[in-house]
Short mmCIF file of N, CA and C and ligand atoms in Angstrom, two decimals:
data_model
loop_
_atom_site.label_atom_id
_atom_site.label_comp_id
_atom_site.label_asym_id
_atom_site.label_seq_id
_atom_site.Cartn_x
_atom_site.Cartn_y
_atom_site.Cartn_z
N MET A 238 17.90 332.56 73.23
CA MET A 238 16.46 331.38 73.38
C MET A 238 16.41 331.09 74.94
N PHE A 239 15.28 331.23 75.34
CA PHE A 239 14.95 330.59 76.87
C PHE A 239 14.85 328.99 76.69
N THR A 240 15.67 328.06 77.17
CA THR A 240 15.60 326.74 77.32
C THR A 240 14.56 326.02 78.34
N ASN A 241 14.98 326.65 79.63
CA ASN A 241 13.79 325.71 80.46
C ASN A 241 14.08 326.54 81.83
N VAL A 242 13.47 326.12 82.64
CA VAL A 242 13.70 326.87 84.13
C VAL A 242 14.93 326.08 84.37
N GLU A 243 15.85 326.84 84.95
CA GLU A 243 17.04 326.47 85.21
C GLU A 243 17.14 326.12 86.94
N HIS A 244 16.82 327.18 87.49
CA HIS A 244 16.39 326.86 89.31
C HIS A 244 15.36 327.80 89.82
N ILE A 245 15.02 327.49 90.96
CA ILE A 245 14.07 328.74 91.58
C ILE A 245 15.11 328.74 92.67
N GLY A 246 15.24 330.04 92.85
CA GLY A 246 16.11 330.32 94.24
C GLY A 246 15.21 331.00 95.24
N ILE A 247 15.56 330.38 96.35
CA ILE A 247 15.15 330.68 97.58
C ILE A 247 15.71 331.31 98.65
N ALA A 248 15.33 332.14 99.24
CA ALA A 248 16.28 332.83 100.47
C ALA A 248 15.87 332.42 101.73
N VAL A 249 16.96 331.85 102.47
CA VAL A 249 16.84 331.35 103.90
C VAL A 249 17.82 332.03 104.76
N ARG A 250 17.17 331.88 106.25
CA ARG A 250 18.03 332.60 106.88
C ARG A 250 19.41 331.69 107.28
N ASP A 251 19.02 330.49 107.23
CA ASP A 251 20.21 329.33 107.99
C ASP A 251 20.00 328.56 107.38
N LEU A 252 21.71 328.17 106.14
CA LEU A 252 21.38 327.09 105.20
C LEU A 252 21.49 325.67 105.60
N ALA A 253 21.88 325.74 106.94
CA ALA A 253 21.78 324.10 107.71
C ALA A 253 20.76 323.59 107.87
N SER A 254 20.01 324.41 108.57
CA SER A 254 18.55 323.76 109.04
C SER A 254 17.88 323.84 107.74
N SER A 255 18.16 324.58 106.78
CA SER A 255 16.85 324.65 105.54
C SER A 255 17.37 323.46 104.58
N ASN A 256 18.85 323.12 104.81
CA ASN A 256 19.52 321.88 103.94
C ASN A 256 18.58 320.70 104.34
N ASP A 257 18.30 320.63 105.82
CA ASP A 257 17.78 319.46 106.50
C ASP A 257 16.51 319.22 105.90
N LEU A 258 15.78 320.70 105.83
CA LEU A 258 14.21 320.66 105.61
C LEU A 258 13.83 320.10 104.19
N PHE A 259 14.76 320.80 103.63
CA PHE A 259 14.59 320.28 102.02
C PHE A 259 15.27 319.12 101.59
N SER A 260 15.97 318.35 102.39
CA SER A 260 16.39 317.44 102.24
C SER A 260 15.25 316.03 102.57
N LYS A 261 14.76 316.32 103.54
CA LYS A 261 13.50 315.81 104.14
C LYS A 261 12.13 315.99 103.03
N LEU A 262 12.05 317.19 102.68
CA LEU A 262 11.04 317.41 101.70
C LEU A 262 11.30 316.71 100.31
N LEU A 263 12.42 316.71 99.85
CA LEU A 263 12.43 316.03 98.43
C LEU A 263 13.11 314.85 98.38
N ASN A 264 13.58 314.56 99.58
CA ASN A 264 14.39 312.97 99.80
C ASN A 264 15.38 312.94 98.93
N VAL A 265 15.85 313.84 98.77
CA VAL A 265 17.48 313.76 98.20
C VAL A 265 17.98 314.58 99.11
N LEU A 266 19.46 314.65 98.63
CA LEU A 266 20.64 315.81 99.73
C LEU A 266 21.26 316.24 98.69
N PRO A 267 21.80 317.66 99.05
CA PRO A 267 21.89 318.91 98.27
C PRO A 267 23.13 318.18 97.68
N TYR A 268 23.18 318.60 96.17
CA TYR A 268 24.67 317.70 95.34
C TYR A 268 25.54 319.06 95.47
N LYS A 269 25.08 320.24 95.51
CA LYS A 269 26.55 321.11 95.81
C LYS A 269 26.38 322.17 96.81
N ALA A 270 27.29 322.68 97.34
CA ALA A 270 27.23 323.86 98.32
C ALA A 270 28.46 324.99 97.71
N GLU A 271 27.85 326.08 97.42
CA GLU A 271 28.90 327.11 96.81
C GLU A 271 28.89 328.41 97.43
N ALA A 272 29.96 329.01 97.74
CA ALA A 272 29.71 330.51 98.07
C ALA A 272 30.26 331.30 96.82
N VAL A 273 29.27 332.62 96.76
CA VAL A 273 29.60 333.41 95.38
C VAL A 273 29.88 334.69 96.58
N GLU A 274 30.99 334.90 96.58
CA GLU A 274 31.45 336.19 97.31
C GLU A 274 31.05 337.46 96.77
N ALA A 275 30.99 337.46 95.39
CA ALA A 275 30.45 338.62 94.71
C ALA A 275 28.90 339.08 95.15
N GLU A 276 28.23 338.11 95.27
CA GLU A 276 26.79 338.36 95.91
C GLU A 276 26.71 338.20 97.15
N GLY A 277 27.46 337.77 97.86
CA GLY A 277 27.42 337.93 99.35
C GLY A 277 26.45 337.05 99.95
N VAL A 278 26.80 335.67 99.01
CA VAL A 278 25.91 334.45 99.37
C VAL A 278 26.69 333.16 99.48
N THR A 279 25.89 332.31 100.09
CA THR A 279 26.16 330.79 100.20
C THR A 279 25.11 329.85 99.51
N THR A 280 25.51 329.26 98.57
CA THR A 280 24.22 328.46 97.93
C THR A 280 24.25 327.12 98.45
N SER A 281 23.08 326.64 97.92
CA SER A 281 23.24 324.92 98.41
C SER A 281 22.14 324.37 96.96
N PHE A 282 22.40 323.36 96.56
CA PHE A 282 21.63 322.99 95.53
C PHE A 282 21.11 321.75 95.36
N PHE A 283 20.05 321.59 95.22
CA PHE A 283 19.08 320.28 95.04
C PHE A 283 18.74 319.85 93.57
N ARG A 284 18.67 318.61 93.38
CA ARG A 284 18.06 318.44 91.79
C ARG A 284 16.96 317.71 92.06
N VAL A 285 15.77 318.41 91.50
CA VAL A 285 14.57 317.25 91.24
C VAL A 285 14.39 316.86 90.02
N ASN A 286 14.54 315.91 89.43
CA ASN A 286 14.86 315.63 87.82
C ASN A 286 15.36 316.46 87.24
N GLN A 287 14.59 317.66 86.37
CA GLN A 287 15.08 318.62 85.76
C GLN A 287 15.35 319.78 86.38
N THR A 288 14.75 319.79 87.43
CA THR A 288 14.76 321.09 88.05
C THR A 288 15.50 321.09 89.65
N LYS A 289 16.16 322.41 89.46
CA LYS A 289 16.89 322.62 90.70
C LYS A 289 16.30 323.59 91.60
N ILE A 290 16.51 323.37 92.85
CA ILE A 290 16.74 324.29 93.70
C ILE A 290 17.54 325.01 94.31
N GLU A 291 17.47 326.36 94.41
CA GLU A 291 18.91 326.92 95.07
C GLU A 291 18.46 327.71 96.33
N LEU A 292 19.02 327.00 97.39
CA LEU A 292 18.83 327.77 98.85
C LEU A 292 20.02 328.84 98.77
N LEU A 293 19.63 330.03 99.33
CA LEU A 293 20.46 331.06 99.33
C LEU A 293 20.63 331.60 100.87
N GLU A 294 21.72 331.94 101.34
CA GLU A 294 21.95 332.22 102.77
C GLU A 294 22.93 333.41 102.23
N ALA A 295 22.72 334.72 103.22
CA ALA A 295 23.53 335.74 103.06
C ALA A 295 24.73 335.77 103.87
N THR A 296 25.88 336.05 103.27
CA THR A 296 27.17 335.96 104.15
C THR A 296 27.63 337.55 104.21
N THR A 297 26.84 338.35 103.97
CA THR A 297 27.17 339.80 104.19
C THR A 297 25.88 340.68 104.40
N PRO A 298 25.94 341.54 105.23
CA PRO A 298 24.91 342.75 105.66
C PRO A 298 24.03 343.25 104.42
N ASP A 299 24.89 343.62 103.30
CA ASP A 299 24.36 344.22 102.19
C ASP A 299 24.18 343.32 101.15
N SER A 300 24.46 342.04 101.38
CA SER A 300 23.73 341.27 100.05
C SER A 300 22.55 341.58 99.85
N PRO A 301 22.19 341.16 98.32
CA PRO A 301 20.58 341.07 98.08
C PRO A 301 19.99 340.24 99.17
N ILE A 302 20.56 339.13 99.64
CA ILE A 302 19.60 338.39 100.07
C ILE A 302 19.49 338.70 101.52
N ALA A 303 20.36 339.52 102.13
CA ALA A 303 20.19 339.95 103.53
C ALA A 303 18.91 341.12 103.66
N LYS A 304 19.35 341.96 102.27
CA LYS A 304 18.02 343.02 102.06
C LYS A 304 16.68 342.18 101.90
N PHE A 305 16.76 341.56 101.12
CA PHE A 305 15.34 340.72 100.89
C PHE A 305 14.64 339.83 102.21
N LEU A 306 15.37 339.07 102.94
CA LEU A 306 15.19 338.75 104.17
C LEU A 306 14.62 339.71 105.36
N GLU A 307 15.39 340.69 105.03
CA GLU A 307 14.95 341.85 106.06
C GLU A 307 13.30 342.45 105.74
N LYS A 308 13.27 342.78 104.38
CA LYS A 308 12.12 343.38 103.70
C LYS A 308 11.13 342.20 103.99
N LYS A 309 11.20 341.20 103.52
CA LYS A 309 10.30 340.06 103.01
C LYS A 309 10.14 338.54 103.97
N GLY A 310 11.27 338.61 104.55
CA GLY A 310 11.53 337.52 105.13
C GLY A 310 11.72 335.99 104.33
N GLU A 311 11.82 334.93 104.57
CA GLU A 311 12.19 333.76 103.86
C GLU A 311 11.36 333.47 102.95
N GLY A 312 11.60 333.20 101.35
CA GLY A 312 10.80 332.71 100.49
C GLY A 312 11.33 332.84 99.32
N ILE A 313 10.58 332.43 98.07
CA ILE A 313 11.22 332.45 96.94
C ILE A 313 11.49 333.76 96.55
N HIS A 314 12.87 333.63 96.09
CA HIS A 314 13.59 334.90 95.79
C HIS A 314 13.56 335.42 93.94
N HIS A 315 14.04 334.27 93.53
CA HIS A 315 14.20 334.56 91.98
C HIS A 315 13.72 333.25 91.06
N LEU A 316 13.68 333.66 89.80
CA LEU A 316 13.27 332.49 88.71
C LEU A 316 14.23 332.59 88.05
N ALA A 317 15.00 331.12 87.51
CA ALA A 317 16.40 331.60 86.57
C ALA A 317 16.02 330.55 85.67
N PHE A 318 16.33 331.27 84.59
CA PHE A 318 16.01 330.56 83.18
C PHE A 318 17.39 330.16 82.37
N GLU A 319 17.38 329.03 82.00
CA GLU A 319 18.88 328.62 81.31
C GLU A 319 18.25 329.22 79.59
N VAL A 320 19.43 329.84 79.43
CA VAL A 320 19.40 330.43 78.02
C VAL A 320 20.91 330.26 77.02
N ASP A 321 20.74 329.93 75.49
CA ASP A 321 21.95 329.10 75.06
C ASP A 321 22.51 330.39 74.67
N ASP A 322 22.23 331.72 74.69
CA ASP A 322 23.23 332.60 74.44
C ASP A 322 22.92 333.81 74.86
N ILE A 323 23.71 334.06 76.54
CA ILE A 323 23.28 335.04 77.36
C ILE A 323 23.50 336.48 76.83
N GLU A 324 24.27 336.53 75.94
CA GLU A 324 24.56 338.06 75.54
C GLU A 324 23.71 338.53 74.49
N ALA A 325 23.11 337.57 73.67
CA ALA A 325 22.27 337.89 72.80
C ALA A 325 21.01 338.06 73.15
N GLU A 326 20.68 337.14 74.35
CA GLU A 326 19.55 337.40 74.96
C GLU A 326 19.55 338.61 75.60
N MET A 327 20.53 339.17 76.48
CA MET A 327 20.68 340.51 77.20
C MET A 327 20.36 341.52 75.86
N GLU A 328 20.88 341.43 74.84
CA GLU A 328 20.69 342.40 74.01
C GLU A 328 19.08 342.85 73.85
N ARG A 329 18.68 341.33 73.20
CA ARG A 329 17.20 341.40 73.02
C ARG A 329 16.27 342.10 73.97
N LEU A 330 16.62 341.72 75.34
CA LEU A 330 15.81 341.85 76.30
C LEU A 330 15.98 343.37 76.48
N LYS A 331 17.23 344.21 76.47
CA LYS A 331 17.21 345.46 76.45
C LYS A 331 16.47 346.12 75.31
N THR A 332 16.41 345.52 74.17
CA THR A 332 15.82 346.29 73.33
C THR A 332 14.26 346.13 73.20
N GLU A 333 13.85 345.19 74.14
CA GLU A 333 12.10 345.16 74.46
C GLU A 333 11.90 345.69 75.88
N GLY A 334 13.02 346.58 76.13
CA GLY A 334 12.55 347.47 77.16
C GLY A 334 12.87 346.89 78.62
N PHE A 335 13.40 345.81 78.67
CA PHE A 335 13.79 345.30 80.23
C PHE A 335 14.95 345.74 80.78
N THR A 336 14.75 346.06 82.19
CA THR A 336 16.00 346.77 83.06
C THR A 336 16.93 345.71 83.59
N LEU A 337 18.09 345.44 82.81
CA LEU A 337 19.14 344.57 83.07
C LEU A 337 19.85 345.00 84.55
N LEU A 338 20.15 344.39 85.24
CA LEU A 338 20.67 344.56 86.61
C LEU A 338 22.04 344.52 86.52
N ASN A 339 22.92 343.81 85.60
CA ASN A 339 24.20 344.10 85.17
C ASN A 339 24.16 343.83 83.81
N GLU A 340 25.29 345.05 83.35
CA GLU A 340 25.31 345.07 81.68
C GLU A 340 26.22 343.86 81.15
N VAL A 341 26.96 343.40 82.01
CA VAL A 341 27.63 342.55 81.21
C VAL A 341 27.66 340.98 82.07
N PRO A 342 27.52 340.03 81.41
CA PRO A 342 27.34 338.46 82.11
C PRO A 342 28.25 338.46 83.48
N LYS A 343 27.75 338.06 84.44
CA LYS A 343 28.67 337.96 85.53
C LYS A 343 28.81 336.52 86.10
N ARG A 344 29.81 336.01 86.63
CA ARG A 344 29.99 334.90 87.19
C ARG A 344 28.91 334.19 88.14
N GLY A 345 28.32 333.09 87.96
CA GLY A 345 27.29 332.84 89.13
C GLY A 345 27.70 331.39 89.91
N ALA A 346 26.73 331.04 90.21
CA ALA A 346 27.18 329.62 91.12
C ALA A 346 26.93 328.26 90.10
N ASP A 347 27.28 327.29 90.40
CA ASP A 347 26.93 325.86 89.69
C ASP A 347 27.54 326.27 87.94
N ASN A 348 28.68 327.06 87.98
CA ASN A 348 29.36 327.12 86.77
C ASN A 348 28.63 327.86 85.64
N LYS A 349 28.24 328.72 86.00
CA LYS A 349 27.35 329.37 85.10
C LYS A 349 27.84 331.06 84.87
N LEU A 350 27.35 331.74 83.71
CA LEU A 350 27.13 333.02 83.78
C LEU A 350 25.98 333.73 83.69
N VAL A 351 25.61 334.69 84.66
CA VAL A 351 24.50 335.00 84.82
C VAL A 351 24.01 336.64 84.32
N CYS A 352 22.79 336.52 84.70
CA CYS A 352 22.25 338.19 84.37
C CYS A 352 20.95 338.65 85.00
N PHE A 353 20.97 339.37 85.86
CA PHE A 353 19.52 339.59 86.50
C PHE A 353 18.74 340.92 85.89
N LEU A 354 17.33 340.43 85.89
CA LEU A 354 16.48 341.74 85.36
C LEU A 354 15.87 342.39 86.51
N HIS A 355 15.45 343.49 86.58
CA HIS A 355 14.64 344.19 87.42
C HIS A 355 13.34 343.74 87.60
N PRO A 356 12.97 343.32 88.95
CA PRO A 356 11.42 342.65 89.32
C PRO A 356 10.67 343.70 88.94
N LYS A 357 11.18 344.96 89.00
CA LYS A 357 9.49 346.16 88.50
C LYS A 357 9.29 345.98 87.09
N GLY A 358 9.98 345.33 86.41
CA GLY A 358 9.88 345.39 84.77
C GLY A 358 9.24 344.01 84.44
N THR A 359 9.24 343.16 85.53
CA THR A 359 9.05 341.81 85.24
C THR A 359 7.63 341.04 86.32
N ASN A 360 6.60 342.03 86.32
CA ASN A 360 5.72 341.92 87.37
C ASN A 360 5.76 341.51 88.76
N GLY A 361 7.02 341.98 89.35
CA GLY A 361 7.35 341.74 90.68
C GLY A 361 8.34 340.48 90.62
N VAL A 362 8.83 339.76 89.73
CA VAL A 362 9.73 338.43 89.87
C VAL A 362 10.93 338.74 89.50
N LEU A 363 11.76 338.61 90.11
CA LEU A 363 13.40 338.89 89.98
C LEU A 363 13.68 337.57 89.07
N ILE A 364 14.25 337.82 87.80
CA ILE A 364 14.74 336.87 86.89
C ILE A 364 16.16 336.96 86.47
N GLU A 365 16.65 335.75 86.63
CA GLU A 365 17.65 335.53 86.33
C GLU A 365 17.98 334.78 84.97
N LEU A 366 18.69 335.23 83.97
CA LEU A 366 19.64 334.27 83.01
C LEU A 366 20.42 333.64 83.13
N CYS A 367 20.64 332.30 83.10
CA CYS A 367 21.88 331.81 83.32
C CYS A 367 22.28 330.72 81.62
N GLN A 368 23.57 330.98 81.81
CA GLN A 368 24.22 330.14 80.70
C GLN A 368 25.17 329.19 81.13
N GLU A 369 25.40 328.03 80.82
CA GLU A 369 26.29 326.87 81.25
C GLU A 369 27.59 327.56 80.63
N ILE A 370 28.62 327.53 81.44
CA ILE A 370 29.95 328.11 81.29
C ILE A 370 30.76 326.53 80.76
N LYS A 371 30.89 326.50 79.30
CA LYS A 371 31.64 325.20 78.78
C LYS A 371 32.97 325.34 78.78
N GLU A 372 33.51 324.31 79.61
CA GLU A 372 35.18 324.43 79.76
C GLU A 372 35.91 323.86 78.41
N GLY A 373 37.15 324.33 78.29
CA GLY A 373 37.66 323.88 77.14
C GLY A 373 38.21 325.37 76.31
C1 LIG B 1559 24.61 334.99 91.02
C2 LIG B 1559 24.72 333.60 92.23
C3 LIG B 1559 23.43 332.84 92.19
C4 LIG B 1559 23.08 332.07 91.02
O1 LIG B 1559 22.07 331.75 91.00
O2 LIG B 1559 24.19 331.84 90.31
C5 LIG B 1559 22.13 333.75 92.76
O3 LIG B 1559 21.02 333.80 92.19
S1 LIG B 1559 22.56 335.16 93.48
C6 LIG B 1559 21.06 336.10 94.14
C7 LIG B 1559 21.42 337.17 94.61
N1 LIG B 1559 21.69 338.32 93.71
C8 LIG B 1559 20.87 339.14 93.11
O4 LIG B 1559 19.76 338.82 93.53
C9 LIG B 1559 21.34 339.96 92.33
C10 LIG B 1559 20.36 340.84 91.80
N2 LIG B 1559 19.54 341.41 92.81
C11 LIG B 1559 19.68 342.84 92.81
O5 LIG B 1559 20.14 343.81 92.10
C12 LIG B 1559 18.61 343.75 93.80
O6 LIG B 1559 18.43 342.48 94.86
C13 LIG B 1559 17.51 344.24 93.31
C14 LIG B 1559 17.80 345.26 92.35
C15 LIG B 1559 16.40 343.17 92.79
C16 LIG B 1559 16.66 344.66 94.77
O7 LIG B 1559 17.65 345.76 95.46
P1 LIG B 1559 17.36 346.33 96.61
O8 LIG B 1559 16.87 345.12 97.67
O9 LIG B 1559 18.61 347.00 97.08
O10 LIG B 1559 16.27 347.26 96.72
P2 LIG B 1559 14.83 347.65 96.82
O11 LIG B 1559 14.92 346.82 98.31
O12 LIG B 1559 14.88 349.33 96.57
O13 LIG B 1559 13.87 346.95 96.05
C17 LIG B 1559 13.42 347.54 94.96
C18 LIG B 1559 12.17 346.87 94.68
O14 LIG B 1559 12.40 345.57 94.13
C19 LIG B 1559 11.57 344.66 95.09
N3 LIG B 1559 12.46 343.75 95.16
C20 LIG B 1559 13.71 343.40 95.87
N4 LIG B 1559 14.06 342.06 95.57
C21 LIG B 1559 13.08 341.53 94.94
C22 LIG B 1559 13.16 340.35 94.75
N5 LIG B 1559 14.27 339.21 95.12
N6 LIG B 1559 11.90 339.51 94.24
C23 LIG B 1559 10.58 340.79 93.86
N7 LIG B 1559 10.89 342.10 93.97
C24 LIG B 1559 12.07 342.30 94.64
C25 LIG B 1559 11.53 345.43 96.49
O15 LIG B 1559 10.75 344.77 97.16
C26 LIG B 1559 11.19 346.56 95.90
O16 LIG B 1559 9.74 347.09 95.49
P3 LIG B 1559 9.13 348.01 96.05
O17 LIG B 1559 7.88 347.78 95.56
O18 LIG B 1559 9.63 349.30 96.02
O19 LIG B 1559 9.04 347.69 97.66
CO1 CO B 1560 20.17 332.28 91.25
#
């Protein structure tokens, strides 16, 4: 089940200057910075009540963020939803005809397991599913 919008992903060229900009805009400081090597990104997270903003800077030229910036410039990159059971949702969405970009949940930032859906099948919006990794 989709439970809420987990974060809005924004592709930026320079994390330091975008951190300053979003700190001024939101009047809060980022609560976390985290590199996700497998994605070739460094992320910075802001929280506004229940909503999170994830700023993403590319760390490799072949990163999805680098390609996005090349093609579209800075801007909203993806919409992430929290799900209660990512494997069940991936199965359901596959049955519904959505294209999964990874067949197995992969480790994301901010202690999550994630899966992405191809934007071609979601009206041009890159969708990310996130499930909190419960320690223990
Ligand atoms: C996981 C860590 C962190 C987290 O929250 O935990 C993240 O969120 S990391 C975020 C970065 N990682 C990803 O985005 C992984 C999933 N993305 C991909 O697999 C690719 O970026 C993909 C398949 C969406 C696009 O791949 P690529 O750019 O190589 O292909 P094309 O350029 O041919 O694009 C195909 C088609 O899709 C359009 N496109 C690309 N990116 C986006 C986007 N972010 N939103 C909407 N549409 C997008 C692109 O324009 C092409 O359309 P066309 O009409 O053919 O131009
Ligand atoms: Co994300």
